[in-house]
Each structure stands twice: as structure tokens, then as C-alpha cells.
Amino acid sequence: MIKIAVYGVGLIGGSLALCFKGRSGLYVVGHSDNPQSVEKYLRRGVVDHATTSFAEAAQDADFIFLCVPVSRIEPYLRRLAELPLKPGCIITDVGSTKQSVAACARQLRFASGVHFIGGHPMAGSERSGVEAATADLFENAFYVLTPERTTPPEVYRRLSDLLEYTRAKIVSIDAELHDDIVGAISHLPHIIAVELVNLVAEHNRSNDLYQRLAAGGFRDITRIASSDPLLWRDILLNNREVLLRLLEQWNGQIAEFIALLKNGDGDGIVSRFRSANAFRSQIPERTKGMIAPQFDIYVDVPDHPGIIGQIATLLGKRNINLSNIQIIESREDVPGVLRLSFRNAADMESAMDALEQNGYNVQSYR
């Protein structure tokens, strides 16, 4: 029996546990310092066993997954280094920054035959906690592993083979390169979204029309500004050297755009939009990423009683699950007045087909 210990059974840890639980020859143990959380893990059937004992969870474990916040990964590694772990045990984490964790692991002396391989499943959800955990979270997402140059090939293979149960795309890259890429595609966008919202909020102090008219498009493009502040504090500080460099580059690009506007350079503005459009169009739509995808459509509907019920009934008869319905009073950039949200692309596309077949004008902005 292969024992898998998961420290921190939330969205990511719980989803990993569900990928492994029930598989032949695998036994999943969850850990939390909170007795109520342990009871919740068991009640929801996410793990085979759960405990508040740090040492018990690690005892005889073949694999250990550290699914705790970034700021707690290194302290957990130090605690594991003090335990008589099973020879051949593989420790990994799921943090979104890798250099500092890898450096910490290099400095520690684990029990004989124990190896650490950094990991980062690049999938997320707008929900959090074990309640949001699902065995499908990682399907078609990239799962990055950052082995050391000294990591034995058979050790890496054991971990990557186990992660096949997630149905993710396993990618092996250097920890430093990982932090550079993730800083650009996830960490920097969060900073920009936060400060854009703060800028509009500042203007709103003198005129509340900013907030009233920000519905729809503005809310959509800045949704990541609502991310957990404490979680992102730890992530950004942990990757601060990369982000400082990226912010300098960002400031340079903004300065160039300011010059385009000052000079009335319409061709330059068109060129910047076209180059961005060309690159964005090549980004795969079907692959999950760190920023949770939205599966929204906008429906142009007449303003009369019962229309929402008609649409909900139409989709219900097709067994299409809606996750949210929003009436949009004012939306400058798209024609829709009703936004329908779905949990996956399949439901979204089925809904589009059903609505179009019934004469509705449907738009998707992906």
C-alpha cells in the first residue's frame, strides 16, 4: 500500500486527495492543526484518514504533498527534516513560487533516501476550501515540477507517474524560470488589477458614477483584484525580485504608450493593439491556467417579465447547469444584457447552441 500524506486539504490539497483516493493500492492521509478541519475532511470523504498529528501524517509516507500557503511551506519542510521519514519518501509542494522553497530544501538534511521535488499545479478556482475540491480540477492543466539537477531520474519518474492520476500535463522546468514565467502571467496581472481598481476607487471618492458605470466589462477584467489579500501578500513578497524587474519593464511600456498618446500617434496605438491581439490569439483556450477561466455568455434579451425563467427552463430541459445569472443594466463593450455563467466550457457551448437555436443573440468573449 502506498501512503500519500497531504498537508493542507483545501482546494488544491483536497483536489489532489480526490485524484488519489479510491485508487488501487493508494491510501490518502490528510493533516490539519484544526480538529474541526480534520472532521470535515473525513465527513466529506476527501481522504481515507485524517489527523492533527504532524508526525503521524508523515509516518511511513511514500509521498508527502505540502498544500499549505507559501509562507508555511518552508517551516513545514524544516519540521519534516526533523522526522525519521521513510527511505525513498518524496516530498513535494504546490506553491506558486519555487526558488525560495528549492533553496530551503537544499539546505536541509532529510532522512536517508528522502527527496524533495518542487511542484506547482497551474489550476485554480474562484471558490476556495475543501468544499470546492474536485478530482477534475487539474484535468488538461499544466502541472509544473522543478526537480534539482541531482534528482535521480527514477525519483522524478515515481512522482510524475503518481501525478498521472490528476490528468494534468506534467512539465519539468527550472525553479528560476518557473518564477519568471509565473511572475509575468499571474503575479504581475494581479498587481495591475489591484491598482487599477484602486485608481478608479480614488476617482469614485469625488463622483460615484465611476462605481455605478464600472459594472460589466470593468468588473470582468479586474475580477482577480478580489483575490485573498493575505495569500497574495505572501506570494508577491516571496517572488519580489522577479516582480520588481517586471514592474520596471511595465513602467517602461506604459511610458512608451504615454508617448504615443502625447504625440497623437494613432498608427503606433494600432500597432500595439495588433501585436497584443496576435499573441493573445495564439494562447490556447482549452488549457487551464493559474487564473481560473470564466465560462460566461451574454444574451441579448427583450425586457419583459418571465424572460429569465424562460431561459433557465430552456437550459434545464437540456440538462445544462447554470452557476450564475446576472442582469447587466449598462454594458458599453458588449450587446448582452443578461450574463450566464457556467462551470465548464462544455456547458457553456451547449447553452450557446440551445439559445441560438431558439432565436437568441448570444455572444461569448473568450
Coordinates of N, CA, C and O in Angstrom, one line a residue, residues 216-350:
G216 N -20.1 45.3 -15.4 CA -19.9 44.7 -16.7 C -18.4 44.5 -17.0 O -17.7 43.9 -16.3
G217 N -18.0 45.2 -18.1 CA -16.6 45.0 -18.6 C -15.6 45.2 -17.6 O -14.6 44.4 -17.4
F218 N -15.6 46.4 -16.9 CA -14.6 46.7 -15.9 C -14.5 45.7 -14.8 O -13.4 45.2 -14.4
R219 N -15.7 45.2 -14.3 CA -15.7 44.2 -13.3 C -15.1 42.9 -13.7 O -14.4 42.2 -13.0
D220 N -15.3 42.6 -15.0 CA -14.8 41.3 -15.6 C -13.3 41.3 -15.6 O -12.6 40.4 -15.2
I221 N -12.7 42.4 -16.2 CA -11.3 42.4 -16.4 C -10.5 42.6 -15.2 O -9.3 42.4 -15.2
T222 N -11.2 43.0 -14.1 CA -10.4 43.2 -12.8 C -10.8 42.2 -11.7 O -10.5 42.4 -10.6
R223 N -11.5 41.1 -12.1 CA -12.0 40.2 -11.1 C -10.9 39.6 -10.2 O -11.2 39.3 -9.0
I224 N -9.7 39.5 -10.7 CA -8.6 38.9 -9.9 C -8.2 39.9 -8.8 O -7.5 39.5 -7.8
A225 N -8.7 41.1 -8.8 CA -8.4 42.0 -7.7 C -9.1 41.6 -6.4 O -8.8 42.1 -5.4
S226 N -10.0 40.7 -6.5 CA -10.8 40.2 -5.4 C -10.1 39.0 -4.7 O -10.7 38.4 -3.8
S227 N -8.9 38.7 -5.1 CA -8.2 37.5 -4.6 C -7.9 37.7 -3.1 O -7.8 38.9 -2.6
D228 N -7.6 36.7 -2.4 CA -7.3 36.7 -1.0 C -6.1 37.6 -0.7 O -5.0 37.2 -1.1
P229 N -6.2 38.7 0.0 CA -5.1 39.6 0.3 C -3.9 39.0 1.0 O -2.8 39.2 0.6
L230 N -4.2 38.2 2.0 CA -3.1 37.6 2.8 C -2.3 36.6 2.0 O -1.1 36.5 2.0
L231 N -3.0 35.8 1.2 CA -2.4 34.8 0.3 C -1.5 35.5 -0.7 O -0.3 35.1 -0.9
W232 N -2.0 36.5 -1.3 CA -1.2 37.2 -2.3 C -0.1 38.1 -1.7 O 0.9 38.3 -2.4
R233 N -0.3 38.5 -0.5 CA 0.9 39.2 0.2 C 2.1 38.3 0.2 O 3.2 38.7 -0.1
D234 N 1.8 37.0 0.6 CA 2.9 36.1 0.8 C 3.5 35.7 -0.6 O 4.7 35.6 -0.7
I235 N 2.7 35.5 -1.6 CA 3.2 35.1 -2.9 C 4.0 36.3 -3.5 O 5.1 36.0 -4.0
L236 N 3.5 37.5 -3.4 CA 4.2 38.6 -4.1 C 5.6 38.9 -3.3 O 6.6 39.2 -4.0
L237 N 5.5 38.9 -2.0 CA 6.8 39.1 -1.3 C 7.8 38.0 -1.6 O 9.0 38.2 -1.7
N238 N 7.3 36.8 -1.7 CA 8.2 35.6 -2.0 C 8.9 35.7 -3.4 O 10.0 35.3 -3.6
N239 N 8.2 36.4 -4.3 CA 8.7 36.5 -5.7 C 9.0 38.0 -6.0 O 9.0 38.4 -7.2
R240 N 9.4 38.7 -5.0 CA 9.5 40.2 -5.1 C 10.7 40.5 -6.1 O 10.5 41.5 -6.8
E241 N 11.8 39.8 -6.2 CA 12.9 40.2 -7.1 C 12.4 40.1 -8.5 O 12.7 41.0 -9.3
V242 N 11.7 39.1 -8.8 CA 11.2 38.9 -10.2 C 10.2 40.0 -10.5 O 10.2 40.7 -11.6
L243 N 9.3 40.3 -9.5 CA 8.2 41.3 -9.7 C 8.8 42.7 -9.9 O 8.3 43.5 -10.6
L244 N 9.8 43.0 -9.1 CA 10.4 44.3 -9.2 C 11.0 44.6 -10.6 O 10.9 45.6 -11.2
R245 N 11.6 43.5 -11.2 CA 12.1 43.6 -12.5 C 11.0 43.8 -13.5 O 11.1 44.6 -14.5
L246 N 9.9 43.0 -13.4 CA 8.8 43.1 -14.3 C 8.1 44.4 -14.2 O 7.7 45.0 -15.2
L247 N 8.0 44.9 -13.0 CA 7.3 46.2 -12.8 C 8.1 47.4 -13.5 O 7.6 48.3 -14.0
E248 N 9.5 47.2 -13.5 CA 10.3 48.2 -14.2 C 10.0 48.1 -15.7 O 9.9 49.2 -16.4
Q249 N 9.9 46.9 -16.2 CA 9.6 46.7 -17.6 C 8.2 47.3 -17.9 O 8.0 47.9 -19.0
W250 N 7.3 47.0 -17.0 CA 5.9 47.5 -17.2 C 5.9 49.0 -17.3 O 5.2 49.6 -18.1
N251 N 6.6 49.7 -16.3 CA 6.6 51.1 -16.3 C 7.2 51.7 -17.6 O 6.8 52.7 -18.1
G252 N 8.2 50.9 -18.2 CA 8.8 51.4 -19.5 C 7.8 51.3 -20.6 O 7.7 52.2 -21.4
Q253 N 7.0 50.2 -20.6 CA 6.0 50.1 -21.7 C 4.9 51.1 -21.5 O 4.4 51.7 -22.5
I254 N 4.5 51.4 -20.3 CA 3.4 52.4 -20.1 C 4.0 53.8 -20.5 O 3.3 54.6 -21.1
A255 N 5.3 54.0 -20.2 CA 5.9 55.3 -20.7 C 5.8 55.4 -22.2 O 5.6 56.5 -22.7
E256 N 6.1 54.3 -22.9 CA 6.0 54.3 -24.3 C 4.6 54.6 -24.8 O 4.4 55.4 -25.8
F257 N 3.6 54.1 -24.1 CA 2.2 54.3 -24.5 C 1.8 55.8 -24.3 O 1.1 56.4 -25.0
I258 N 2.3 56.3 -23.2 CA 2.1 57.7 -22.9 C 2.6 58.6 -24.0 O 2.0 59.5 -24.4
A259 N 3.8 58.2 -24.5 CA 4.4 59.0 -25.6 C 3.5 58.9 -26.9 O 3.4 59.9 -27.6
L260 N 3.0 57.7 -27.1 CA 2.1 57.6 -28.3 C 0.9 58.5 -28.2 O 0.5 59.2 -29.2
L261 N 0.3 58.6 -27.0 CA -0.8 59.5 -26.8 C -0.5 60.9 -26.9 O -1.1 61.7 -27.5
K262 N 0.7 61.3 -26.3 CA 1.1 62.7 -26.3 C 1.4 63.1 -27.8 O 1.1 64.3 -28.2
N263 N 1.9 62.3 -28.6 CA 2.3 62.6 -29.9 C 1.1 62.4 -30.9 O 1.3 62.6 -32.1
G264 N 0.0 61.9 -30.4 CA -1.1 61.6 -31.3 C -0.8 60.6 -32.3 O -1.3 60.6 -33.4
D265 N 0.0 59.6 -31.9 CA 0.5 58.5 -32.8 C -0.6 57.4 -32.9 O -0.5 56.4 -32.3
G266 N -1.6 57.7 -33.8 CA -2.6 56.7 -34.0 C -2.1 55.3 -34.5 O -2.5 54.3 -34.1
D267 N -1.2 55.4 -35.5 CA -0.6 54.2 -36.1 C 0.1 53.4 -35.0 O 0.1 52.1 -35.0
G268 N 0.8 54.1 -34.1 CA 1.5 53.4 -33.0 C 0.6 52.7 -32.1 O 0.8 51.5 -31.7
I269 N -0.6 53.3 -31.8 CA -1.6 52.7 -30.9 C -2.1 51.5 -31.6 O -2.3 50.4 -31.0
V270 N -2.5 51.6 -32.9 CA -3.0 50.4 -33.6 C -2.0 49.3 -33.6 O -2.3 48.1 -33.5
S271 N -0.7 49.6 -33.8 CA 0.3 48.6 -33.8 C 0.4 47.9 -32.5 O 0.5 46.6 -32.5
R272 N 0.3 48.6 -31.4 CA 0.3 47.9 -30.1 C -0.8 47.0 -29.9 O -0.7 45.9 -29.3
F273 N -2.0 47.4 -30.3 CA -3.2 46.6 -30.2 C -3.1 45.4 -31.0 O -3.4 44.2 -30.6
R274 N -2.6 45.6 -32.3 CA -2.5 44.4 -33.2 C -1.5 43.4 -32.7 O -1.7 42.2 -32.8
S275 N -0.3 43.9 -32.2 CA 0.7 42.9 -31.7 C 0.1 42.1 -30.5 O 0.4 40.9 -30.4
A276 N -0.6 42.8 -29.6 CA -1.2 42.1 -28.5 C -2.2 41.1 -28.9 O -2.3 40.0 -28.4
N277 N -3.1 41.5 -29.9 CA -4.1 40.7 -30.4 C -3.5 39.4 -31.0 O -4.0 38.3 -30.8
A278 N -2.4 39.6 -31.8 CA -1.8 38.5 -32.5 C -1.3 37.4 -31.5 O -1.4 36.2 -31.7
F279 N -0.6 37.9 -30.4 CA -0.1 37.0 -29.4 C -1.2 36.3 -28.6 O -1.2 35.1 -28.4
R280 N -2.2 37.1 -28.2 CA -3.2 36.6 -27.4 C -4.0 35.5 -28.2 O -4.5 34.5 -27.6
S281 N -4.2 35.7 -29.5 CA -5.0 34.7 -30.3 C -4.3 33.4 -30.4 O -4.9 32.4 -30.7
Q282 N -3.0 33.3 -30.1 CA -2.2 32.1 -30.1 C -2.2 31.4 -28.7 O -1.8 30.2 -28.6
I283 N -2.8 32.0 -27.7 CA -2.8 31.4 -26.4 C -3.9 30.3 -26.4 O -5.1 30.7 -26.7
P284 N -3.6 29.1 -26.0 CA -4.7 28.0 -26.1 C -5.9 28.4 -25.2 O -5.7 28.8 -24.0
E285 N -7.1 28.1 -25.7 CA -8.3 28.4 -24.9 C -8.6 27.2 -24.0 O -9.2 27.3 -22.9
R286 N -8.3 26.0 -24.4 CA -8.7 24.8 -23.7 C -7.8 24.4 -22.5 O -8.2 23.5 -21.8
T287 N -6.7 25.0 -22.4 CA -5.8 24.6 -21.3 C -6.1 25.5 -20.1 O -6.1 26.7 -20.2
K288 N -6.2 24.8 -18.9 CA -6.4 25.6 -17.7 C -5.2 26.3 -17.3 O -4.1 25.9 -17.6
G289 N -5.3 27.4 -16.6 CA -4.2 28.1 -16.1 C -4.4 28.5 -14.6 O -5.3 28.2 -14.0
M290 N -3.4 29.3 -14.1 CA -3.4 29.7 -12.8 C -4.6 30.6 -12.5 O -5.2 30.6 -11.4
I291 N -5.0 31.5 -13.4 CA -6.1 32.4 -13.2 C -7.3 31.6 -13.7 O -7.4 31.2 -14.9
A292 N -8.3 31.3 -12.9 CA -9.4 30.5 -13.2 C -10.2 31.1 -14.4 O -10.5 32.3 -14.5
P293 N -10.4 30.2 -15.4 CA -11.2 30.7 -16.6 C -12.6 31.0 -16.3 O -13.2 30.5 -15.4
Q294 N -13.2 31.9 -17.1 CA -14.6 32.2 -17.0 C -15.3 31.6 -18.1 O -14.8 31.6 -19.3
F295 N -16.5 31.0 -17.8 CA -17.3 30.4 -18.9 C -18.6 31.2 -18.9 O -19.6 30.7 -18.4
D296 N -18.5 32.4 -19.5 CA -19.7 33.3 -19.5 C -20.2 33.6 -20.9 O -19.3 33.6 -21.8
I297 N -21.5 33.7 -21.0 CA -22.0 34.2 -22.3 C -23.0 35.4 -22.0 O -23.5 35.5 -20.9
Y298 N -23.2 36.2 -23.0 CA -24.0 37.3 -22.9 C -25.2 37.2 -23.9 O -25.0 37.0 -25.1
V299 N -26.4 37.4 -23.4 CA -27.6 37.1 -24.2 C -28.4 38.4 -24.3 O -28.7 39.1 -23.3
D300 N -28.6 38.8 -25.5 CA -29.5 40.0 -25.8 C -30.9 39.6 -25.7 O -31.4 38.8 -26.6
V301 N -31.6 40.0 -24.7 CA -33.0 39.6 -24.4 C -33.9 40.8 -24.3 O -33.5 41.8 -23.9
P302 N -35.2 40.6 -24.7 CA -36.2 41.6 -24.5 C -36.5 41.9 -23.0 O -36.4 40.9 -22.2
D303 N -36.8 43.1 -22.7 CA -37.1 43.4 -21.3 C -38.6 43.2 -21.0 O -39.4 44.1 -21.1
H304 N -38.9 42.0 -20.7 CA -40.3 41.7 -20.3 C -40.3 40.6 -19.3 O -39.4 39.8 -19.1
P305 N -41.4 40.6 -18.4 CA -41.5 39.6 -17.3 C -41.3 38.2 -17.8 O -41.9 37.8 -18.8
G306 N -40.6 37.4 -17.0 CA -40.6 35.9 -17.2 C -39.4 35.5 -18.1 O -39.2 34.3 -18.3
I307 N -38.7 36.4 -18.7 CA -37.6 36.0 -19.7 C -36.5 35.2 -19.0 O -36.0 34.3 -19.6
I308 N -36.2 35.6 -17.8 CA -35.1 34.8 -17.1 C -35.6 33.4 -16.9 O -34.8 32.4 -17.1
G309 N -36.8 33.3 -16.4 CA -37.4 31.9 -16.2 C -37.4 31.1 -17.5 O -37.2 29.9 -17.4
Q310 N -37.8 31.7 -18.6 CA -37.8 31.0 -19.8 C -36.4 30.5 -20.2 O -36.3 29.3 -20.7
I311 N -35.4 31.3 -20.1 CA -34.1 30.9 -20.4 C -33.6 29.8 -19.5 O -33.0 28.8 -19.9
A312 N -33.9 29.9 -18.2 CA -33.4 28.9 -17.2 C -34.1 27.6 -17.5 O -33.5 26.5 -17.4
T313 N -35.4 27.6 -17.9 CA -36.2 26.4 -18.2 C -35.6 25.8 -19.4 O -35.5 24.5 -19.5
L314 N -35.3 26.6 -20.4 CA -34.8 26.0 -21.7 C -33.5 25.3 -21.4 O -33.3 24.2 -21.9
L315 N -32.6 25.9 -20.6 CA -31.3 25.2 -20.3 C -31.5 24.0 -19.4 O -30.8 23.0 -19.6
G316 N -32.5 24.1 -18.5 CA -32.7 23.0 -17.6 C -33.2 21.7 -18.4 O -32.9 20.6 -18.0
K317 N -34.0 22.0 -19.4 CA -34.5 20.8 -20.2 C -33.4 20.1 -20.9 O -33.5 19.0 -21.3
R318 N -32.3 20.9 -21.2 CA -31.2 20.3 -21.9 C -30.1 19.8 -20.9 O -29.0 19.4 -21.3
N319 N -30.5 19.7 -19.6 CA -29.6 19.3 -18.5 C -28.3 20.1 -18.5 O -27.2 19.6 -18.3
I320 N -28.4 21.4 -18.7 CA -27.2 22.3 -18.7 C -27.3 23.1 -17.4 O -28.2 23.7 -17.0
N321 N -26.2 22.9 -16.6 CA -26.1 23.6 -15.3 C -25.6 25.0 -15.3 O -24.5 25.2 -15.8
L322 N -26.4 25.9 -14.8 CA -26.0 27.3 -14.7 C -25.4 27.5 -13.3 O -25.9 27.0 -12.3
S323 N -24.3 28.3 -13.3 CA -23.7 28.6 -12.0 C -24.1 30.0 -11.5 O -24.1 30.3 -10.3
N324 N -24.5 30.9 -12.4 CA -24.9 32.2 -12.0 C -25.7 32.9 -13.2 O -25.4 32.6 -14.4
I325 N -26.6 33.8 -12.8 CA -27.3 34.6 -13.8 C -27.1 36.1 -13.3 O -27.4 36.3 -12.1
Q326 N -26.8 37.0 -14.2 CA -26.6 38.4 -13.8 C -27.3 39.3 -14.8 O -27.1 39.1 -16.0
I327 N -28.1 40.2 -14.4 CA -28.7 41.2 -15.2 C -27.8 42.4 -15.3 O -27.5 42.9 -14.2
I328 N -27.4 42.7 -16.5 CA -26.4 43.8 -16.6 C -27.2 45.1 -17.2 O -27.7 45.0 -18.3
E329 N -27.3 46.1 -16.3 CA -28.1 47.3 -16.7 C -27.4 48.1 -17.8 O -28.0 48.7 -18.6
S330 N -26.1 48.2 -17.7 CA -25.3 49.0 -18.7 C -24.0 48.3 -19.0 O -23.2 48.1 -18.1
R331 N -23.8 48.1 -20.2 CA -22.5 47.5 -20.7 C -22.1 48.0 -22.0 O -22.7 47.8 -23.0
E332 N -21.1 48.8 -22.0 CA -20.7 49.6 -23.2 C -20.1 48.7 -24.2 O -20.3 48.9 -25.4
D333 N -19.3 47.7 -23.8 CA -18.5 47.0 -24.8 C -19.1 45.7 -25.4 O -18.5 45.2 -26.3
V334 N -20.2 45.3 -24.9 CA -20.9 44.1 -25.5 C -22.4 44.3 -25.5 O -22.9 45.1 -24.7
P335 N -23.1 43.7 -26.4 CA -24.5 44.0 -26.6 C -25.4 43.3 -25.5 O -26.6 43.6 -25.4
G336 N -24.9 42.3 -24.9 CA -25.7 41.5 -24.0 C -26.2 42.2 -22.8 O -25.5 43.1 -22.3
V337 N -27.4 41.9 -22.3 CA -27.9 42.4 -21.1 C -28.1 41.4 -20.0 O -28.4 41.7 -18.9
L338 N -27.9 40.1 -20.4 CA -28.0 39.0 -19.4 C -26.7 38.2 -19.5 O -26.4 37.7 -20.6
R339 N -26.0 38.1 -18.4 CA -24.8 37.2 -18.4 C -25.1 35.9 -17.7 O -25.6 35.9 -16.6
L340 N -24.8 34.8 -18.4 CA -25.0 33.5 -17.9 C -23.6 32.9 -17.6 O -22.8 32.9 -18.5
S341 N -23.4 32.3 -16.4 CA -22.1 31.8 -16.1 C -22.2 30.2 -15.9 O -23.2 29.8 -15.4
F342 N -21.2 29.5 -16.3 CA -21.2 28.1 -16.3 C -19.9 27.6 -15.6 O -18.9 28.3 -15.6
R343 N -19.8 26.4 -15.2 CA -18.6 25.9 -14.5 C -17.6 25.3 -15.5 O -16.5 25.0 -15.1
N344 N -18.0 25.0 -16.7 CA -17.1 24.4 -17.7 C -17.4 24.8 -19.1 O -18.6 25.3 -19.4
A345 N -16.5 24.6 -20.0 CA -16.7 25.0 -21.4 C -17.8 24.2 -22.1 O -18.5 24.7 -22.9
A346 N -17.9 22.9 -21.7 CA -18.9 22.1 -22.3 C -20.3 22.6 -22.1 O -21.2 22.7 -23.0
D347 N -20.6 23.0 -20.8 CA -22.0 23.5 -20.5 C -22.2 24.9 -21.2 O -23.3 25.1 -21.7
M348 N -21.1 25.7 -21.3 CA -21.2 27.0 -21.9 C -21.6 26.8 -23.4 O -22.5 27.5 -23.9
E349 N -20.9 25.9 -24.1 CA -21.1 25.7 -25.5 C -22.5 25.1 -25.8 O -23.1 25.5 -26.8
S350 N -22.9 24.2 -24.9 CA -24.2 23.6 -25.1 C -25.3 24.7 -24.9 O -26.3 24.7 -25.7

